[in-house]
CSV table of C-alpha atoms in Angstrom, one decimal:
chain,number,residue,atom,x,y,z
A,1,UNK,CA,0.0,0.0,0.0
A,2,UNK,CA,1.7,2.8,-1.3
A,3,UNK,CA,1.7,6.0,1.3
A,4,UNK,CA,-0.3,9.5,0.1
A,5,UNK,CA,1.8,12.1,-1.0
A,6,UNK,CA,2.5,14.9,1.5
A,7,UNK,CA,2.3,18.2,0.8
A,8,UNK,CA,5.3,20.5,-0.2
A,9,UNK,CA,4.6,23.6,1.4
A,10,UNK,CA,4.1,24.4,4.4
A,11,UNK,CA,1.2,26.6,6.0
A,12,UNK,CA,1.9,29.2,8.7
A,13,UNK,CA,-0.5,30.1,11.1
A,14,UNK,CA,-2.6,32.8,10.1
A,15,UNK,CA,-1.9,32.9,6.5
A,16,UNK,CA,-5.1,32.3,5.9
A,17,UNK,CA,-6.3,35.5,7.7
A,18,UNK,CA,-3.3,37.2,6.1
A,19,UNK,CA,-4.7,36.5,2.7
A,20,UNK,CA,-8.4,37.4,3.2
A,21,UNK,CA,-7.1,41.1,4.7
A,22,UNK,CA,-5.5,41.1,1.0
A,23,UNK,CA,-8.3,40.7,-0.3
A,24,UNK,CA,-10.9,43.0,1.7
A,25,UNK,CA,-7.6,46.0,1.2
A,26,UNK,CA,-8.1,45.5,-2.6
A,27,UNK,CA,-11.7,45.5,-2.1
A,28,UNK,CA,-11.1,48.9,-0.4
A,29,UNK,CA,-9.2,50.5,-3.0
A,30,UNK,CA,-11.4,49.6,-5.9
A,31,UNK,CA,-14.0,52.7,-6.9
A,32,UNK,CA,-17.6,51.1,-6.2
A,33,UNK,CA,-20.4,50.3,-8.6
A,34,UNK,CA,-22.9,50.1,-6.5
A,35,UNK,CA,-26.6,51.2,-7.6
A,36,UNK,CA,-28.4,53.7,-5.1
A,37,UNK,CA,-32.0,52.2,-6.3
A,38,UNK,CA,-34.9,54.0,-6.6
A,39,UNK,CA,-32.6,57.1,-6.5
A,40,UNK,CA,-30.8,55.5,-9.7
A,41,UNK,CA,-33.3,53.8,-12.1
A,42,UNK,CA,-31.4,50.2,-13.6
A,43,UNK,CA,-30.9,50.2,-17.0
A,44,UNK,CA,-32.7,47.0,-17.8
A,45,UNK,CA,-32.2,45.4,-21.7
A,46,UNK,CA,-34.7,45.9,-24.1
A,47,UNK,CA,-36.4,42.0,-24.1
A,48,UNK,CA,-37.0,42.4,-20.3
A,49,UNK,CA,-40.0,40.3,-19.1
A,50,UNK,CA,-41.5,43.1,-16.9
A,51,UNK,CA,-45.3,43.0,-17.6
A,52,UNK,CA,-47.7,42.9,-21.0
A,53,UNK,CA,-49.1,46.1,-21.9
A,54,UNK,CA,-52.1,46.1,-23.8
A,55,UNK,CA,-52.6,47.8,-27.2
A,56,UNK,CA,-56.8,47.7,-27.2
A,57,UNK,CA,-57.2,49.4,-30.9
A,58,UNK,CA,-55.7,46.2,-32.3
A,59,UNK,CA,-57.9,43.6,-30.3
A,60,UNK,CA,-60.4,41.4,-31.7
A,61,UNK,CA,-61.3,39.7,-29.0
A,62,UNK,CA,-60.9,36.6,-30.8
A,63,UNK,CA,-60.2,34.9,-26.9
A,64,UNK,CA,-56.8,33.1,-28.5
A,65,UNK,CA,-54.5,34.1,-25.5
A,66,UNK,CA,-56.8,33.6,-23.0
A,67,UNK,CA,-57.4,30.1,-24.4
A,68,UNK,CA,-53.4,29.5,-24.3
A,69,UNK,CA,-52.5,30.4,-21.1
A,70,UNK,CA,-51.3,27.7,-19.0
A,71,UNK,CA,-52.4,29.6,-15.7
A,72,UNK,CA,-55.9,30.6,-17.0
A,73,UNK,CA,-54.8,34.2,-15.4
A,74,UNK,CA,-56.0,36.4,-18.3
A,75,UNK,CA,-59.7,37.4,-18.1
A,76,UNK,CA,-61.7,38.7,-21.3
A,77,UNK,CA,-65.4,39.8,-21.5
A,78,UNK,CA,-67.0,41.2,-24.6
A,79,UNK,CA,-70.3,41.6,-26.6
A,80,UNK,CA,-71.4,41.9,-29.8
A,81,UNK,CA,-72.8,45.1,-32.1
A,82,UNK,CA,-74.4,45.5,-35.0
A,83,UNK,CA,-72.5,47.3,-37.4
A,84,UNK,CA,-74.6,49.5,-40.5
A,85,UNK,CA,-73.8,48.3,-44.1
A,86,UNK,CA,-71.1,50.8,-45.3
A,87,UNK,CA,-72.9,51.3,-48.5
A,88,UNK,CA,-76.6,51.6,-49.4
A,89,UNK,CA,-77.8,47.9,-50.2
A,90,UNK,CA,-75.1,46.3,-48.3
A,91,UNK,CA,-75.8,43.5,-45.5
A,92,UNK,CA,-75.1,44.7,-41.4
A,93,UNK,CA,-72.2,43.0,-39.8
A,94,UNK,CA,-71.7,42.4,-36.4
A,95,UNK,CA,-68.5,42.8,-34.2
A,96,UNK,CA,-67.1,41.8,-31.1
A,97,UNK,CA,-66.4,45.1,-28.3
A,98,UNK,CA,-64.2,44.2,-25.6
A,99,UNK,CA,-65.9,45.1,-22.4
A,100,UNK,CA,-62.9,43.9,-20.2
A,101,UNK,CA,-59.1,42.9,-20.4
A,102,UNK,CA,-57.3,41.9,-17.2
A,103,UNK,CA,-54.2,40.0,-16.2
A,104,UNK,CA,-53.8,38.6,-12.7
A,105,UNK,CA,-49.9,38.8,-12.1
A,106,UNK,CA,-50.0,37.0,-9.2
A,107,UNK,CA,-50.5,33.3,-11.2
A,108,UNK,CA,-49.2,35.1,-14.4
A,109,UNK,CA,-45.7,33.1,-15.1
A,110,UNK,CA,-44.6,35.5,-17.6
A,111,UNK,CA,-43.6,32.5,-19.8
A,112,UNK,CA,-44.9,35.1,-23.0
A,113,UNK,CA,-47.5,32.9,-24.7
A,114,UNK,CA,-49.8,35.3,-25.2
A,115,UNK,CA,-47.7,37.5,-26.9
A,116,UNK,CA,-46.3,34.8,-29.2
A,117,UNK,CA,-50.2,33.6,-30.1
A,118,UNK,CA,-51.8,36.9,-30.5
A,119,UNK,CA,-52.3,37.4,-34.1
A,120,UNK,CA,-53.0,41.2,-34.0
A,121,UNK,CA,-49.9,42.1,-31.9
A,122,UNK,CA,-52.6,43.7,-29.3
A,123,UNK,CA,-50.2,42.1,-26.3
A,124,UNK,CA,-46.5,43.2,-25.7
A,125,UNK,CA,-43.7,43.4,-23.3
A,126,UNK,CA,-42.7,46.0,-20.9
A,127,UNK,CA,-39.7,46.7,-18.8
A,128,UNK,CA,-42.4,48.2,-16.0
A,129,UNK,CA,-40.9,46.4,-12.6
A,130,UNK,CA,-42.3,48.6,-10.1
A,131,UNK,CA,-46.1,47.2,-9.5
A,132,UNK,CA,-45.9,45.6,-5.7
A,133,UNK,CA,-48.6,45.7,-3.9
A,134,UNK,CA,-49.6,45.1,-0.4
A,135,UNK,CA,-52.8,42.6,-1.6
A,136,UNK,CA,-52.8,39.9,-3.5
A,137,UNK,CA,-55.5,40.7,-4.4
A,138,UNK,CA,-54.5,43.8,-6.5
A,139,UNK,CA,-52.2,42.4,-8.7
A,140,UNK,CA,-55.5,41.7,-11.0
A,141,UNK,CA,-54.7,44.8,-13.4
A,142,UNK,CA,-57.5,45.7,-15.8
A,143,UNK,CA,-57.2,47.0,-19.4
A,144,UNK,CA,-56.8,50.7,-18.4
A,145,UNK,CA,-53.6,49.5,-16.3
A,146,UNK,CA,-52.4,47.6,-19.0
A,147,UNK,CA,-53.1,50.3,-21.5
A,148,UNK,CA,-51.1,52.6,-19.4
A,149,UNK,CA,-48.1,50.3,-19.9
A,150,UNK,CA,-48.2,50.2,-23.3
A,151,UNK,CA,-46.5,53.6,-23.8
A,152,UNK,CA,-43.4,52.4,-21.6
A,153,UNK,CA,-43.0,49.7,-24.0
A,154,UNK,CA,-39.8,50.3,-25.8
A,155,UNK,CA,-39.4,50.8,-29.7
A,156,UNK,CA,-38.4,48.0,-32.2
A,157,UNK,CA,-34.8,48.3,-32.7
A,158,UNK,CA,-33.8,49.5,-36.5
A,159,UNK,CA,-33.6,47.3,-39.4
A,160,UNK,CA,-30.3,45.9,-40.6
A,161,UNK,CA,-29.9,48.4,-43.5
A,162,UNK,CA,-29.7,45.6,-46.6
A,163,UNK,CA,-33.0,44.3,-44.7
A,164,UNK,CA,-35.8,43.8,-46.6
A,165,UNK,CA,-38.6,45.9,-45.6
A,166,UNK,CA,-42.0,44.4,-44.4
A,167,UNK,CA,-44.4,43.9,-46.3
A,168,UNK,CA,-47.2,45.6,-44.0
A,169,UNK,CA,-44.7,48.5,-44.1
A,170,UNK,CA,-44.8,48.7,-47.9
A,171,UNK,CA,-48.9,48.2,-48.5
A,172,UNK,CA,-49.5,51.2,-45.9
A,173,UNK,CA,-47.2,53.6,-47.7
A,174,UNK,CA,-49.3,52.6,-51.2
A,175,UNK,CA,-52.2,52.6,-49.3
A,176,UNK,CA,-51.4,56.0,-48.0
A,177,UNK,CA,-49.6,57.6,-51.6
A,178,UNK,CA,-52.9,56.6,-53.0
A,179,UNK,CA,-55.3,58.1,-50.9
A,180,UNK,CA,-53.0,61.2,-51.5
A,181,UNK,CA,-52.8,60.6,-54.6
A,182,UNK,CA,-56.8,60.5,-54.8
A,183,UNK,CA,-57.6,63.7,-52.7
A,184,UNK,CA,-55.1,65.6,-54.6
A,185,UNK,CA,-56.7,64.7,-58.3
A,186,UNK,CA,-60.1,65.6,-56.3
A,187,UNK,CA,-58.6,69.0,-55.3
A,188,UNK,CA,-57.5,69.6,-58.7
A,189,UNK,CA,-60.9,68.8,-60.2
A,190,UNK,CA,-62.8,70.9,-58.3
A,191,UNK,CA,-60.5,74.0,-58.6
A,192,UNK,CA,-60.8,73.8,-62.4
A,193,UNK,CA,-64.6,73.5,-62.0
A,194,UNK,CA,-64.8,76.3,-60.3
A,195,UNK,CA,-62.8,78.6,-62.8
A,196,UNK,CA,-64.9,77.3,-65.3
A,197,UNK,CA,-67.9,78.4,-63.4
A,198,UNK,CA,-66.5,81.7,-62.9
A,199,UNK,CA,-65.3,82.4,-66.4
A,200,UNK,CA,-69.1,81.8,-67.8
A,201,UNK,CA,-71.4,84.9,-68.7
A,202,UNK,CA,-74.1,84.0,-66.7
A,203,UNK,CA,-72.1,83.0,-63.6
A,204,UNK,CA,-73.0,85.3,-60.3
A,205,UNK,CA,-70.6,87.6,-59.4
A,206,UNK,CA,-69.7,89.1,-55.6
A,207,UNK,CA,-71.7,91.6,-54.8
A,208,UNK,CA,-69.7,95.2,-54.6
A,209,UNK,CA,-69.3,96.1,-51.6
A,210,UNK,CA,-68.7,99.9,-51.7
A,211,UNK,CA,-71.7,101.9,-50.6
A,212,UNK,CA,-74.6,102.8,-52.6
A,213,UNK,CA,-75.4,106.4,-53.0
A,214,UNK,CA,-79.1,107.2,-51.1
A,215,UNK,CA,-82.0,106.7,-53.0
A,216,UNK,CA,-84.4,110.0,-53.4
A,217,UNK,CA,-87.5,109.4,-51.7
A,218,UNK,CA,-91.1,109.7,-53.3
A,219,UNK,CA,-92.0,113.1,-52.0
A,220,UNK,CA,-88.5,115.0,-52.9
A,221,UNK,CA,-88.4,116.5,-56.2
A,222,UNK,CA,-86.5,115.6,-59.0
């Protein structure tokens, strides 16, 4: 049976205390990066999981991230209207009004299902941290919360620059240059209508409006 090895050096007593005191004096010396929160705000990344702001213009209440949500902590109610035909002769169509959006954050997760599944982007995520409360009970935020934390959601970072742009990008700007494009030809239409109504004998023409010299009346004489 072979013996173990010993060991080289020796130890002296209290190197070991020597060596921490080394370390807490380098500690010392070193400029501190320390914080001061809430005085200094951190600066969080951009992807930060802090909660989902709601975007209600794009909702269709079509119930999908409720329906995905493996804590069942999203709650939608809605009803539907009757909407009038938008031209004369044209059937009625009926929509769905969202009447309430709230989240409980005590069971949500924030696993980011929702988000994914919503087909409107109506749901996104915000670096908001600072929602304690003192009851459970009102960590159940409703859709005016939620829309309040959609303006602290941050902006999409910029496209690579040999990116291709997307394609909802590109049909809104034709949409828009053609609407332009359309109430500028209108414009110009009317104008020359208008000069041509003016340069005919038998248009109207402003009254004058210098003052007219008295009339005489019955009894003076001529």
């Amino acid at each position: 049976m072979t013996a173990s090895p010993q060991p080289s050096g020796r130890s002296f007593p209290g190197s070991g205390l020597a060596k921490g005191l080394a370390v807490t004096l380098r500690t010392m010396t070193k400029k501190t990066v320390t914080a001061q929160y809430p005085e200094t705000q951190p600066d969080l990344p951009p992807r930060t999981r802090g909660v989902i702001g709601l975007f209600e213009e794009n909702c269709t209440v079509c119930m999908l991230c409720a329906r995905e949500c493996p804590d069942w902590c999203i709650y939608i109610d809605s009803h539907k209207e009757t909407v009038p035909p938008a031209a004369p002769g044209g059937r009625e169509r009926s929509r769905n009004v969202l009447d309430r959006f709230a989240i409980d954050f005590s069971l949500c997760m924030y696993c980011g299902i929702c988000i994914e599944v919503c087909p409107f982007d109506a749901l996104f995520w915000s670096p908001e941290f600072e929602y304690a409360e003192t009851d459970i009970r009102d960590l159940t935020h409703e859709r005016d919360k939620l829309r309040d934390w959609m303006w602290t959601v941050p902006a999409p970072p910029a496209l690579v620059p040999a990116a291709e742009e997307p394609k909802e990008y590109a049909a809104a700007r034709k949409s828009a240059d053609r609407t332009a494009a359309q109430q500028a030809a209108e414009a110009a239409a009317a104008a020359e209508a208008a000069q041509a109504d003016a340069g005919r004998p038998g248009s109207t023409q402003p009254e004058s409006t210098q003052p007219k010299p008295d009339r005489p009346e019955d009894g003076d004489a001529r």
